[in-house]
Amino acid sequence: MWWPTTMTLSEFLNWLCIVQLISGVMSVDTSSLQALLSPGARIDSDASQSPRWSEYKAPRPGSVVHPATEEDVQITVKWAINRSVPFLVQNGGNGWATTFKLDQTGILIHLDQLRSVTFNSNNTQATVEGGALISDVVAAAAAHSALVLTGTCNCVGALGAMLGGGFSNLMGQYGLAVDNFVSLNLVKPNGEAVTVTPRNAGLWWALRGAGPNFGVVTSAVLKAYPVPASRLSAWTGPLVFQPAQLEPVVRAIQNLTLAPEMALSLNFINQAGSPIILTTVFYHGTEDTGRAAFKSLFDIGPIADSTAVQPYAAWNDGSNGPCVKGGRRPNWGVGLASMDPGSWRDVYDVWAELIKWPSAENSSVLMNLLPTDKARSLPDSSSAYPFRSTVKMFAVFGAFYRDPAFDATAVSYGQRARRLWQATDGLAQHSTYINNAFGDESLQTIYGNSLERLRQLKEQIDPEGRFNEWFPLS
Ligand SMILES: Cc1cc2nc3c(=O)[nH]c(=O)nc-3n(C[C@H](O)[C@H](O)[C@H](O)COP(=O)(O)OP(=O)(O)OC[C@H]3O[C@@H](n4cnc5c(N)ncnc54)[C@H](O)[C@@H]3O)c2cc1C
Ligand SMILES: *[C@@H]1O[C@H](CO)[C@@H](O)[C@H](O)[C@H]1NC(C)=O
Ligand SMILES: *[C@@H]1O[C@H](CO)[C@@H](O)[C@H](O)[C@H]1NC(C)=O
Ligand SMILES: *[C@@H]1O[C@H](CO)[C@@H](O)[C@H](O)[C@H]1NC(C)=O
Ligand SMILES: *[C@@H]1O[C@H](CO)[C@@H](O)[C@H](O)[C@H]1NC(C)=O
């Protein structure tokens, strides 16, 4: 017999019913919502159809609503407010924050049917829907011979990344993504739909850095930069170094003079059991200018060089591996004003120990360095993103494993690495890009000098605290 042997069959069936009843009570009854939505909208009770990049402390919704129109989003929010049903928006599903609290009593509003990216007649503006991925934006922009600022991983939600600030390979030329918004269509925490422009002073400021705390952005108009064919390519790709070369690599990066056309990332990767140091260089120009600009790295003697001139549509191709969803991936981000070779060696040692655990062999470290002069041409107070004039590099320590029993060990490694970096961060106060934060930091670390104004706006715009799952302000 496969049911508990102390039960009769009818007792067993009763027990099953009770179990079903309990799970029925736990989940959300969305039957009255479907009729209000447009015909293309869907509601699933199965959240596994909306996978996330990290399952560590991920939201666990009772139902998933897939709106088909911007108005469906508003209807869903109003419906949820009316019934006091908690809700959370999902775009690319890459956010790794540990501040999510959505459970079976709540709904996930997954924007995966709102992925259109359209251009005005002269390709100077792009309208990006709330669920578009970076891959959608890049494909559409390339087809229109225009550049639009996006992050460097195709799977990430375009607006999900932008609403926290938005770093891209083009930041040196065009600033942060939030500096390139023209207007945002927003469903506010009270269910009202509005178009936010610079005339809406408070919301315009708050959405550009702390967006997920102030409503659902159903679409945004962004500046686009029409360019000749020659500007639709860049020299980019990985240079591989041996672990023993870490210090000279760190010194060279620290000493680089960044032209606006440049970008660089540094990774620690375990490649088939061999730890390697990888830098991905980017120069929006020819191979010769790129090689000259990164000469100090070539002088160290990389053991492999896979750089090449790549078309715009292929710039993010290297991200396809890190983009795969699933598994547990807590990540700890820190902002740095400079790089200390000793601290980087210490973080390397922490990482090298972590990857010896067989279950955590694919854990990694990432750092992004981008030219900040263009972003710094605006004051820190110009948007809620607080670190224009202070932070130069963004480092992330990421544990990657599958077994929840490893959580506590992973957390101890992540916290150790973060402490090591912070001890030499060169900043007056520890700072973390909101989109890289873990969730145990102080709000001051995440929101910097924007915190006080954000709290005031939060009280006015979301007094009920309905948007409180992303490093909540109240
Ligand atoms: C592999 C990888 C690569 C990355 N590369 C970059 C990069 O190059 N540049 C960069 O800046 N960041 C990058 N990040 C960080 C990234 O910005 C954050 O992980 C971001 O939160 C992911 O957004 P998402 O839409 O994919 O995730 P989600 O988890 O869907 O969203 C993150 C948060 O934003 C909210 N949100 C999403 N869309 C909306 C919306 N339309 N309106 C209101 N709230 C919304 C969600 O509710 C959630 O709270 C990367 C992350 C990963 C995992
Ligand atoms: C929900 O909507 C009904 C019908 O419109 C209304 O009577 C009720 O007051 C609303 N409840 C809340 C909590 O908004
Ligand atoms: C592009 O078109 C818009 C109207 O859609 C116009 O306001 C703008 O001046 C044009 N820009 C250029 C560079 O032609
Ligand atoms: C740092 O840069 C300066 C000037 O660009 C150069 O003279 C010096 O050799 C560099 N140092 C290192 C360690 O790369
Ligand atoms: C690590 O990545 C490699 C290459 O993608 C893969 O074959 C392996 O299964 C991964 N290991 C774990 C523990 O996930």
Coordinates of C-alpha atoms and ligand atoms in Angstrom, one line a residue:
M1 CA 0.0 0.0 0.0
W2 CA 1.3 3.4 -0.9
W3 CA -0.8 5.6 1.4
P4 CA -0.1 5.8 5.2
T5 CA -0.9 2.3 6.4
T6 CA -2.7 3.5 9.5
M7 CA -5.5 5.0 7.4
T8 CA -8.4 3.4 5.6
L9 CA -8.9 4.3 2.0
S10 CA -11.7 6.6 2.8
E11 CA -9.7 8.3 5.6
F12 CA -6.9 8.7 3.1
L13 CA -9.3 10.3 0.5
N14 CA -10.6 12.6 3.2
W15 CA -7.1 13.6 4.1
L16 CA -6.3 14.3 0.4
C17 CA -9.4 16.6 0.3
I18 CA -8.3 18.4 3.3
V19 CA -4.9 18.9 1.8
Q20 CA -6.5 20.2 -1.4
L21 CA -8.8 22.5 0.6
I22 CA -5.9 23.9 2.5
S23 CA -4.0 24.6 -0.7
G24 CA -7.2 26.0 -2.2
V25 CA -7.6 28.5 0.7
M26 CA -3.9 29.4 0.3
S27 CA -4.1 30.3 -3.3
V28 CA -5.9 33.2 -4.9
D29 CA -9.3 33.0 -6.5
T30 CA -8.8 35.0 -9.8
S31 CA -12.1 33.9 -11.4
S32 CA -13.6 37.4 -11.3
L33 CA -10.5 39.0 -12.8
Q34 CA -10.3 37.0 -16.1
A35 CA -13.6 38.5 -17.3
L36 CA -12.4 42.0 -16.8
L37 CA -9.2 41.5 -18.9
S38 CA -8.8 41.7 -22.7
P39 CA -9.1 38.4 -24.7
G40 CA -5.4 37.9 -25.0
A41 CA -4.7 38.0 -21.2
R42 CA -4.1 34.7 -19.4
I43 CA -4.1 33.6 -15.8
D44 CA -2.0 30.5 -14.7
S45 CA -2.0 28.9 -11.4
D46 CA 1.4 27.4 -12.3
A47 CA 4.2 29.7 -11.4
S48 CA 6.8 27.3 -12.9
Q49 CA 5.8 28.8 -16.3
S50 CA 7.4 32.0 -15.1
P51 CA 10.9 30.8 -14.2
R52 CA 13.3 33.1 -12.4
W53 CA 17.1 33.5 -12.8
S54 CA 17.6 32.7 -9.1
E55 CA 15.3 30.6 -6.9
Y56 CA 17.0 31.8 -3.7
K57 CA 14.3 33.6 -1.7
A58 CA 12.2 33.9 -4.9
P59 CA 8.6 35.1 -4.8
R60 CA 6.1 32.1 -4.7
P61 CA 2.8 33.5 -6.1
G62 CA -0.5 31.7 -5.9
S63 CA -1.4 32.8 -9.5
V64 CA 0.3 34.4 -12.4
V65 CA -1.5 37.0 -14.5
H66 CA -0.2 37.7 -18.0
P67 CA -1.8 41.0 -19.2
A68 CA -2.1 41.5 -22.9
T69 CA -2.4 45.3 -22.9
E70 CA -1.2 48.2 -20.7
E71 CA -4.9 48.6 -19.6
D72 CA -5.0 45.0 -18.4
V73 CA -2.1 45.9 -16.0
Q74 CA -4.2 48.7 -14.6
I75 CA -7.3 46.5 -14.3
T76 CA -5.3 43.8 -12.5
V77 CA -3.8 46.3 -10.1
K78 CA -7.2 47.8 -9.3
W79 CA -8.7 44.3 -8.9
A80 CA -5.9 43.4 -6.5
I81 CA -6.2 46.6 -4.5
N82 CA -9.9 46.1 -4.2
R83 CA -9.5 42.7 -2.7
S84 CA -6.3 43.4 -0.7
V85 CA -4.5 40.8 -2.7
P86 CA -0.7 41.3 -2.7
F87 CA 0.9 41.6 -6.1
L88 CA 4.3 41.9 -7.7
V89 CA 5.5 42.7 -11.2
Q90 CA 7.9 40.5 -13.2
N91 CA 9.7 41.6 -16.3
G92 CA 12.9 39.5 -17.1
G93 CA 12.8 37.7 -13.7
N94 CA 16.5 38.3 -13.1
G95 CA 16.2 40.3 -9.9
W96 CA 17.9 38.4 -7.1
A97 CA 16.8 40.6 -4.2
T98 CA 16.1 38.7 -0.9
T99 CA 13.4 41.3 -0.1
F100 CA 10.6 39.5 -2.1
K101 CA 7.8 38.4 0.1
L102 CA 5.0 37.4 -2.4
D103 CA 3.5 34.1 -1.4
Q104 CA 0.5 31.9 -2.3
T105 CA -1.9 34.6 -1.2
G106 CA -0.7 36.9 -3.9
I107 CA -0.5 37.3 -7.7
L108 CA 2.5 37.8 -9.9
I109 CA 1.8 40.3 -12.8
H110 CA 4.1 38.9 -15.5
L111 CA 4.6 41.4 -18.3
D112 CA 5.8 38.7 -20.8
Q113 CA 3.0 39.6 -23.3
L114 CA 4.0 43.3 -23.3
R115 CA 7.2 43.1 -25.2
S116 CA 6.8 45.4 -28.2
V117 CA 9.5 47.9 -29.1
T118 CA 8.5 50.6 -31.6
F119 CA 10.2 53.6 -33.1
N120 CA 9.1 57.1 -34.2
S121 CA 9.4 58.0 -37.8
N122 CA 13.0 59.3 -37.7
N123 CA 14.2 56.8 -35.1
T124 CA 15.0 59.3 -32.4
Q125 CA 12.7 57.7 -29.9
A126 CA 11.8 54.1 -29.0
T127 CA 8.7 53.1 -27.1
V128 CA 9.6 50.0 -25.0
E129 CA 6.8 48.0 -23.3
G130 CA 7.2 47.0 -19.6
G131 CA 7.9 43.3 -20.4
A132 CA 10.4 43.8 -23.2
L133 CA 13.7 42.0 -22.7
I134 CA 17.1 43.5 -23.6
S135 CA 17.2 41.1 -26.5
D136 CA 13.9 42.6 -27.8
V137 CA 15.2 46.1 -27.6
V138 CA 18.6 45.4 -29.2
A139 CA 16.9 43.5 -32.1
A140 CA 14.5 46.3 -32.8
A141 CA 17.1 49.0 -32.5
A142 CA 19.5 47.2 -34.8
A143 CA 16.7 46.8 -37.4
H144 CA 16.1 50.6 -37.2
S145 CA 19.9 51.5 -37.4
A146 CA 19.6 53.3 -34.1
L147 CA 21.3 52.8 -30.7
V148 CA 19.2 52.4 -27.6
L149 CA 20.8 52.0 -24.1
T150 CA 20.4 48.5 -22.6
G151 CA 22.3 46.3 -20.2
T152 CA 24.7 43.7 -21.6
C153 CA 22.7 40.5 -20.9
N154 CA 20.0 39.6 -23.3
C155 CA 17.7 37.9 -20.9
V156 CA 17.4 40.8 -18.5
G157 CA 14.2 42.9 -18.5
A158 CA 15.0 46.1 -20.3
L159 CA 13.0 48.3 -17.9
G160 CA 13.7 46.1 -15.0
A161 CA 17.4 47.1 -15.3
M162 CA 16.7 50.7 -16.3
L163 CA 14.5 51.6 -13.4
G164 CA 17.4 51.2 -11.0
G165 CA 19.7 53.4 -13.1
G166 CA 20.7 51.3 -16.1
F167 CA 24.3 50.6 -17.0
S168 CA 25.2 49.9 -20.6
N169 CA 28.3 49.8 -22.9
L170 CA 27.1 53.1 -24.3
M171 CA 27.1 54.9 -20.9
G172 CA 30.2 56.9 -21.6
Q173 CA 28.6 58.4 -24.6
Y174 CA 24.9 58.8 -23.6
G175 CA 24.8 58.5 -19.8
L176 CA 22.7 56.3 -17.6
A177 CA 19.6 54.7 -19.0
V178 CA 17.5 56.9 -16.7
D179 CA 19.0 60.0 -18.3
N180 CA 17.5 58.8 -21.6
F181 CA 13.9 58.5 -20.6
V182 CA 11.5 60.9 -22.3
S183 CA 8.3 59.7 -20.6
L184 CA 6.9 56.7 -18.7
N185 CA 3.5 55.2 -18.6
L186 CA 2.8 54.3 -15.0
V187 CA 0.1 52.5 -13.1
K188 CA 0.4 54.2 -9.7
P189 CA 0.1 52.4 -6.4
N190 CA -3.6 53.7 -6.2
G191 CA -4.4 52.1 -9.5
E192 CA -4.4 55.4 -11.5
A193 CA -2.7 55.3 -14.9
V194 CA -0.6 58.4 -15.7
T195 CA 2.1 59.4 -18.2
V196 CA 5.1 60.7 -16.2
T197 CA 7.3 63.4 -17.7
P198 CA 9.7 65.9 -16.3
R199 CA 6.7 68.0 -15.4
N200 CA 5.7 65.5 -12.7
A201 CA 8.7 66.5 -10.6
G202 CA 8.5 63.9 -7.7
L203 CA 7.6 60.8 -9.7
W204 CA 9.9 61.6 -12.6
W205 CA 12.8 61.8 -10.1
A206 CA 11.8 58.7 -8.1
L207 CA 11.1 56.4 -11.0
R208 CA 14.6 57.0 -12.3
G209 CA 16.5 54.9 -9.7
A210 CA 13.9 53.5 -7.4
G211 CA 11.2 52.7 -10.0
P212 CA 9.9 49.4 -8.7
N213 CA 8.8 51.2 -5.4
F214 CA 6.4 53.6 -7.1
G215 CA 4.2 51.6 -9.5
V216 CA 4.2 49.5 -12.7
V217 CA 5.9 51.1 -15.7
T218 CA 3.8 49.6 -18.5
S219 CA 5.9 51.3 -21.2
A220 CA 8.5 54.0 -21.5
V221 CA 9.7 56.3 -24.3
L222 CA 13.4 56.5 -24.6
K223 CA 15.9 58.5 -26.6
A224 CA 17.2 56.6 -29.6
Y225 CA 20.3 57.5 -31.6
P226 CA 20.1 56.9 -35.3
V227 CA 23.6 56.1 -36.6
P228 CA 25.4 55.3 -39.9
A229 CA 26.2 51.6 -40.5
S230 CA 29.8 52.1 -39.3
R231 CA 28.5 53.0 -35.8
L232 CA 26.5 49.8 -35.6
S233 CA 29.5 47.7 -34.7
A234 CA 32.1 47.7 -31.9
W235 CA 35.3 45.8 -31.1
T236 CA 34.6 43.6 -28.1
G237 CA 35.2 40.2 -26.6
P238 CA 37.1 38.3 -23.8
L239 CA 40.8 38.4 -22.9
V240 CA 41.7 35.5 -20.6
F241 CA 44.4 35.7 -17.9
Q242 CA 45.8 33.3 -15.4
P243 CA 44.9 33.7 -11.7
A244 CA 48.5 34.6 -11.0
Q245 CA 48.1 37.7 -13.2
L246 CA 45.3 39.1 -11.1
E247 CA 47.3 41.9 -9.4
P248 CA 48.7 43.4 -12.7
V249 CA 45.3 43.1 -14.3
V250 CA 43.7 45.0 -11.3
R251 CA 46.4 47.6 -11.4
A252 CA 46.0 48.1 -15.2
I253 CA 42.2 48.4 -14.8
Q254 CA 42.6 50.8 -12.0
N255 CA 44.9 52.9 -14.1
L256 CA 42.9 52.8 -17.4
T257 CA 42.0 56.2 -18.9
L258 CA 38.4 55.5 -20.1
A259 CA 37.4 57.1 -23.3
P260 CA 33.6 57.5 -23.7
E261 CA 33.6 54.7 -26.2
M262 CA 35.0 52.1 -23.7
A263 CA 33.6 49.6 -21.3
L264 CA 35.2 46.8 -19.4
S265 CA 34.1 43.9 -17.2
L266 CA 36.2 41.5 -15.1
N267 CA 35.1 38.0 -14.2
F268 CA 36.4 35.1 -12.1
I269 CA 35.1 32.0 -13.8
N270 CA 35.6 28.3 -13.2
Q271 CA 36.1 26.9 -16.7
A272 CA 35.9 23.2 -16.7
G273 CA 37.6 23.0 -13.3
S274 CA 40.2 25.7 -14.1
P275 CA 39.7 29.1 -12.5
I276 CA 40.4 31.9 -14.9
I277 CA 40.4 35.7 -14.9
L278 CA 38.5 37.0 -17.8
T279 CA 38.2 40.6 -18.9
T280 CA 35.6 41.6 -21.5
V281 CA 36.8 44.7 -23.4
F282 CA 34.5 46.9 -25.4
Y283 CA 35.4 49.8 -27.7
H284 CA 32.7 51.5 -29.8
G285 CA 35.0 51.9 -32.8
T286 CA 37.6 50.1 -34.8
E287 CA 39.8 47.2 -33.7
D288 CA 43.0 49.4 -33.9
T289 CA 41.5 52.1 -31.6
G290 CA 40.3 49.4 -29.2
R291 CA 43.6 47.6 -29.0
A292 CA 45.4 50.9 -28.4
A293 CA 43.0 52.0 -25.7
F294 CA 43.4 48.7 -23.8
K295 CA 47.1 48.3 -24.5
S296 CA 48.0 48.1 -20.8
L297 CA 45.9 44.9 -20.5
F298 CA 47.5 43.3 -23.7
D299 CA 51.0 44.2 -22.2
I300 CA 50.3 41.8 -19.3
G301 CA 50.0 38.9 -21.8
P302 CA 46.6 37.4 -21.9
I303 CA 46.6 33.6 -22.5
A304 CA 43.7 33.9 -24.9
D305 CA 42.2 36.8 -27.0
S306 CA 38.8 36.3 -28.6
T307 CA 38.1 40.0 -29.4
A308 CA 36.6 40.8 -32.7
V309 CA 34.6 43.5 -34.4
Q310 CA 30.9 42.6 -33.7
P311 CA 27.6 43.9 -35.1
Y312 CA 25.4 45.7 -32.5
A313 CA 22.9 42.8 -32.5
A314 CA 25.7 40.5 -31.3
W315 CA 27.4 42.6 -28.6
N316 CA 25.5 40.8 -25.9
D317 CA 26.1 37.3 -27.2
G318 CA 28.6 36.4 -24.5
S319 CA 25.8 36.7 -22.0
N320 CA 23.9 33.6 -23.2
G321 CA 25.6 31.3 -20.6
P322 CA 25.1 33.5 -17.5
C323 CA 21.5 34.1 -18.7
V324 CA 20.2 30.5 -18.2
K325 CA 17.5 30.5 -15.6
G326 CA 17.2 28.3 -12.5
G327 CA 19.2 27.2 -9.5
R328 CA 20.0 29.3 -6.4
R329 CA 22.0 32.4 -7.0
P330 CA 22.3 34.8 -4.1
N331 CA 24.6 37.7 -5.1
W332 CA 26.3 40.4 -3.2
G333 CA 27.0 43.7 -4.9
V334 CA 29.3 46.5 -3.8
G335 CA 30.2 49.9 -5.4
L336 CA 33.9 50.9 -5.4
A337 CA 35.7 54.1 -6.0
S338 CA 39.0 52.3 -6.7
M339 CA 40.4 48.8 -6.8
D340 CA 42.8 47.5 -4.2
P341 CA 44.9 44.6 -5.6
G342 CA 45.3 43.1 -2.1
S343 CA 41.5 43.0 -1.5
W344 CA 40.9 41.6 -4.9
R345 CA 43.4 38.8 -4.2
D346 CA 41.5 38.1 -0.9
V347 CA 38.2 38.0 -2.7
Y348 CA 39.7 35.7 -5.3
D349 CA 40.8 33.4 -2.5
V350 CA 37.3 33.3 -1.0
W351 CA 35.8 32.5 -4.4
A352 CA 38.5 29.9 -5.1
E353 CA 37.5 28.2 -1.8
L354 CA 33.7 28.4 -2.7
I355 CA 34.1 26.7 -6.1
K356 CA 35.9 23.7 -4.5
W357 CA 32.5 22.7 -3.1
P358 CA 31.2 20.4 -5.9
S359 CA 27.7 21.9 -5.8
A360 CA 29.0 25.4 -6.1
E361 CA 31.6 25.0 -8.9
N362 CA 29.9 27.6 -11.2
S363 CA 29.9 30.5 -8.7
S364 CA 31.4 33.6 -10.2
V365 CA 32.6 37.1 -9.6
L366 CA 31.8 40.1 -11.9
M367 CA 32.9 43.7 -12.0
N368 CA 31.8 46.4 -14.4
L369 CA 33.8 49.5 -15.1
L370 CA 32.2 52.2 -17.3
P371 CA 33.1 55.8 -18.1
T372 CA 31.2 58.1 -15.8
D373 CA 31.9 61.6 -17.1
K374 CA 28.7 61.8 -19.2
A375 CA 26.6 60.6 -16.2
R376 CA 28.4 63.1 -14.0
S377 CA 27.6 66.0 -16.2
L378 CA 24.2 65.8 -14.4
P379 CA 24.1 66.4 -10.6
D380 CA 23.7 63.4 -8.2
S381 CA 20.3 64.9 -7.3
S382 CA 19.0 64.8 -10.9
S383 CA 17.5 61.4 -10.4
A384 CA 17.0 58.9 -7.6
Y385 CA 20.0 57.0 -8.7
P386 CA 22.4 58.3 -6.1
F387 CA 26.0 57.4 -7.0
R388 CA 27.0 59.3 -10.2
S389 CA 29.8 61.3 -8.6
T390 CA 31.1 58.7 -6.2
V391 CA 31.0 55.1 -7.5
K392 CA 33.2 54.0 -10.4
M393 CA 33.1 50.2 -10.4
F394 CA 30.4 47.7 -9.5
A395 CA 31.5 44.3 -8.2
V396 CA 29.2 41.3 -7.6
F397 CA 30.1 38.1 -5.8
G398 CA 27.6 35.4 -6.9
A399 CA 27.2 31.9 -5.4
F400 CA 25.5 29.4 -7.7
Y401 CA 24.3 26.0 -6.5
R402 CA 21.1 24.0 -6.4
D403 CA 20.7 22.5 -2.9
P404 CA 18.9 24.7 -0.3
A405 CA 21.0 23.0 2.3
F406 CA 24.0 24.9 1.0
D407 CA 22.3 28.3 1.6
A408 CA 23.9 29.2 4.9
T409 CA 27.4 28.3 3.6
A410 CA 26.9 30.3 0.4
V411 CA 25.8 33.3 2.5
S412 CA 28.9 33.1 4.7
Y413 CA 31.1 33.2 1.6
G414 CA 29.2 36.1 0.0
Q415 CA 29.3 38.2 3.2
R416 CA 33.0 37.6 3.6
A417 CA 33.8 38.7 0.1
R418 CA 31.6 41.8 0.5
R419 CA 33.4 42.8 3.7
L420 CA 36.7 42.4 2.0
W421 CA 35.7 44.7 -0.9
Q422 CA 34.0 47.2 1.4
A423 CA 37.1 47.6 3.6
T424 CA 38.9 49.2 0.7
D425 CA 36.0 50.7 -1.3
G426 CA 37.5 54.2 -1.2
L427 CA 34.0 55.7 -0.5
A428 CA 32.8 58.0 2.3
Q429 CA 29.8 55.6 2.7
H430 CA 29.4 52.0 1.5
S431 CA 27.3 52.1 -1.6
T432 CA 25.5 49.4 -3.7
Y433 CA 23.8 49.7 -7.0
I434 CA 20.2 48.8 -6.2
N435 CA 20.0 46.2 -9.0
N436 CA 23.1 44.4 -7.5
A437 CA 22.1 44.5 -3.8
F438 CA 21.5 41.4 -1.7
G439 CA 18.8 42.6 0.7
D440 CA 20.5 42.8 4.2
E441 CA 22.2 46.2 3.5
S442 CA 21.1 49.4 5.2
L443 CA 18.8 51.5 3.0
Q444 CA 21.4 54.2 3.1
T445 CA 23.8 51.9 1.3
I446 CA 21.3 51.3 -1.5
Y447 CA 19.7 54.7 -1.8
G448 CA 22.5 56.9 -0.6
N449 CA 21.6 60.6 -0.3
S450 CA 18.3 60.0 -2.2
L451 CA 16.9 58.1 0.8
E452 CA 15.2 60.9 2.6
R453 CA 13.4 62.4 -0.4
L454 CA 12.4 58.9 -1.5
R455 CA 10.8 58.2 1.9
Q456 CA 8.9 61.4 1.7
L457 CA 7.6 60.6 -1.8
K458 CA 6.8 57.1 -0.7
E459 CA 4.5 58.4 2.0
Q460 CA 2.7 60.5 -0.5
I461 CA 2.5 58.1 -3.5
D462 CA 2.3 54.7 -1.9
P463 CA 1.0 55.3 1.7
E464 CA -0.4 51.7 1.8
G465 CA 3.1 50.3 0.9
R466 CA 1.7 48.2 -2.0
F467 CA 5.1 48.3 -3.9
N468 CA 7.3 47.1 -1.1
E469 CA 9.1 44.0 -2.4
W470 CA 12.2 45.7 -3.9
F471 CA 14.4 47.1 -1.2
P472 CA 11.3 48.6 0.4
L473 CA 11.2 52.2 1.5
S474 CA 8.4 51.8 4.0
Ligands
LIG1 C1 22.6 37.8 -15.9 C2 22.4 39.2 -15.4 C3 22.9 40.3 -16.1 C4 22.7 41.6 -15.8 N1 23.3 42.6 -16.5 C5 23.0 44.0 -16.2 C6 23.5 45.1 -17.0 O1 24.2 44.9 -18.0 N2 23.2 46.3 -16.6 C7 22.4 46.6 -15.5 O2 22.1 47.8 -15.3 N3 21.9 45.6 -14.7 C8 22.2 44.3 -15.0 N4 21.8 43.2 -14.2 C9 21.1 43.6 -13.0 C10 19.6 43.8 -13.4 O3 19.5 45.2 -13.7 C11 18.7 43.4 -12.2 O4 18.8 42.1 -12.0 C12 17.3 43.8 -12.6 O5 16.5 43.9 -11.4 C13 16.6 42.7 -13.5 O6 15.4 43.1 -14.0 P1 14.4 42.0 -14.6 O7 13.3 42.7 -15.2 O8 15.2 41.0 -15.4 O9 14.0 41.2 -13.2 P2 12.6 41.2 -12.4 O10 13.0 40.3 -11.2 O11 11.5 40.8 -13.3 O12 12.5 42.7 -11.9 C14 13.3 43.2 -10.9 C15 12.5 44.2 -10.0 O13 12.0 45.3 -10.8 C16 10.6 45.3 -10.8 N5 10.2 45.6 -12.2 C17 10.5 45.0 -13.3 N6 9.9 45.6 -14.4 C18 9.1 46.6 -13.9 C19 8.3 47.5 -14.5 N7 8.1 47.5 -15.8 N8 7.6 48.4 -13.7 C20 7.8 48.4 -12.4 N9 8.6 47.5 -11.7 C21 9.3 46.6 -12.5 C22 10.1 43.9 -10.4 O14 8.9 44.0 -9.7 C23 11.2 43.5 -9.4 O15 11.0 44.1 -8.2 C24 22.0 41.9 -14.6 C25 21.4 40.8 -13.9 C26 21.6 39.5 -14.3 C27 21.1 38.4 -13.5
LIG2 C1 -14.3 47.0 -4.2 O1 -15.2 47.2 -5.3 C2 -16.5 47.2 -4.9 C3 -17.4 47.3 -6.2 O2 -17.0 48.4 -7.0 C4 -16.7 48.4 -3.9 O3 -18.1 48.4 -3.5 C5 -15.8 48.2 -2.7 O4 -15.9 49.3 -1.8 C6 -14.4 48.0 -3.2 N1 -13.6 47.7 -2.0 C7 -12.4 48.2 -1.8 C8 -11.6 47.7 -0.5 O5 -11.9 49.1 -2.5
LIG3 C1 12.3 63.6 -35.4 O1 10.9 63.7 -35.4 C2 10.3 64.4 -34.3 C3 8.8 64.3 -34.4 O2 8.4 62.9 -34.4 C4 10.8 65.8 -34.3 O3 10.2 66.5 -33.2 C5 12.3 65.9 -34.3 O4 12.7 67.2 -34.4 C6 12.9 65.0 -35.4 N1 14.3 65.0 -35.2 C7 15.2 65.0 -36.2 C8 16.7 64.9 -35.8 O5 14.9 65.0 -37.4
LIG4 C1 49.5 54.2 -15.1 O1 49.3 55.2 -16.1 C2 50.3 56.1 -16.2 C3 50.0 57.2 -17.2 O2 49.0 56.8 -18.1 C4 51.6 55.3 -16.7 O3 52.7 56.1 -16.8 C5 51.9 54.2 -15.7 O4 52.9 53.4 -16.1 C6 50.7 53.3 -15.4 N1 50.9 52.3 -14.4 C7 50.5 51.1 -14.5 C8 50.8 50.2 -13.3 O5 49.9 50.6 -15.5
LIG5 C1 28.6 24.1 -14.2 O1 28.6 24.5 -15.6 C2 28.9 23.5 -16.5 C3 29.1 24.1 -17.9 O2 27.9 24.9 -18.2 C4 27.9 22.4 -16.5 O3 28.2 21.3 -17.3 C5 27.8 21.8 -15.0 O4 26.8 20.9 -14.9 C6 27.5 22.9 -14.0 N1 27.6 22.4 -12.7 C7 26.7 22.6 -11.8 C8 26.9 22.0 -10.4 O5 25.6 23.1 -12.0

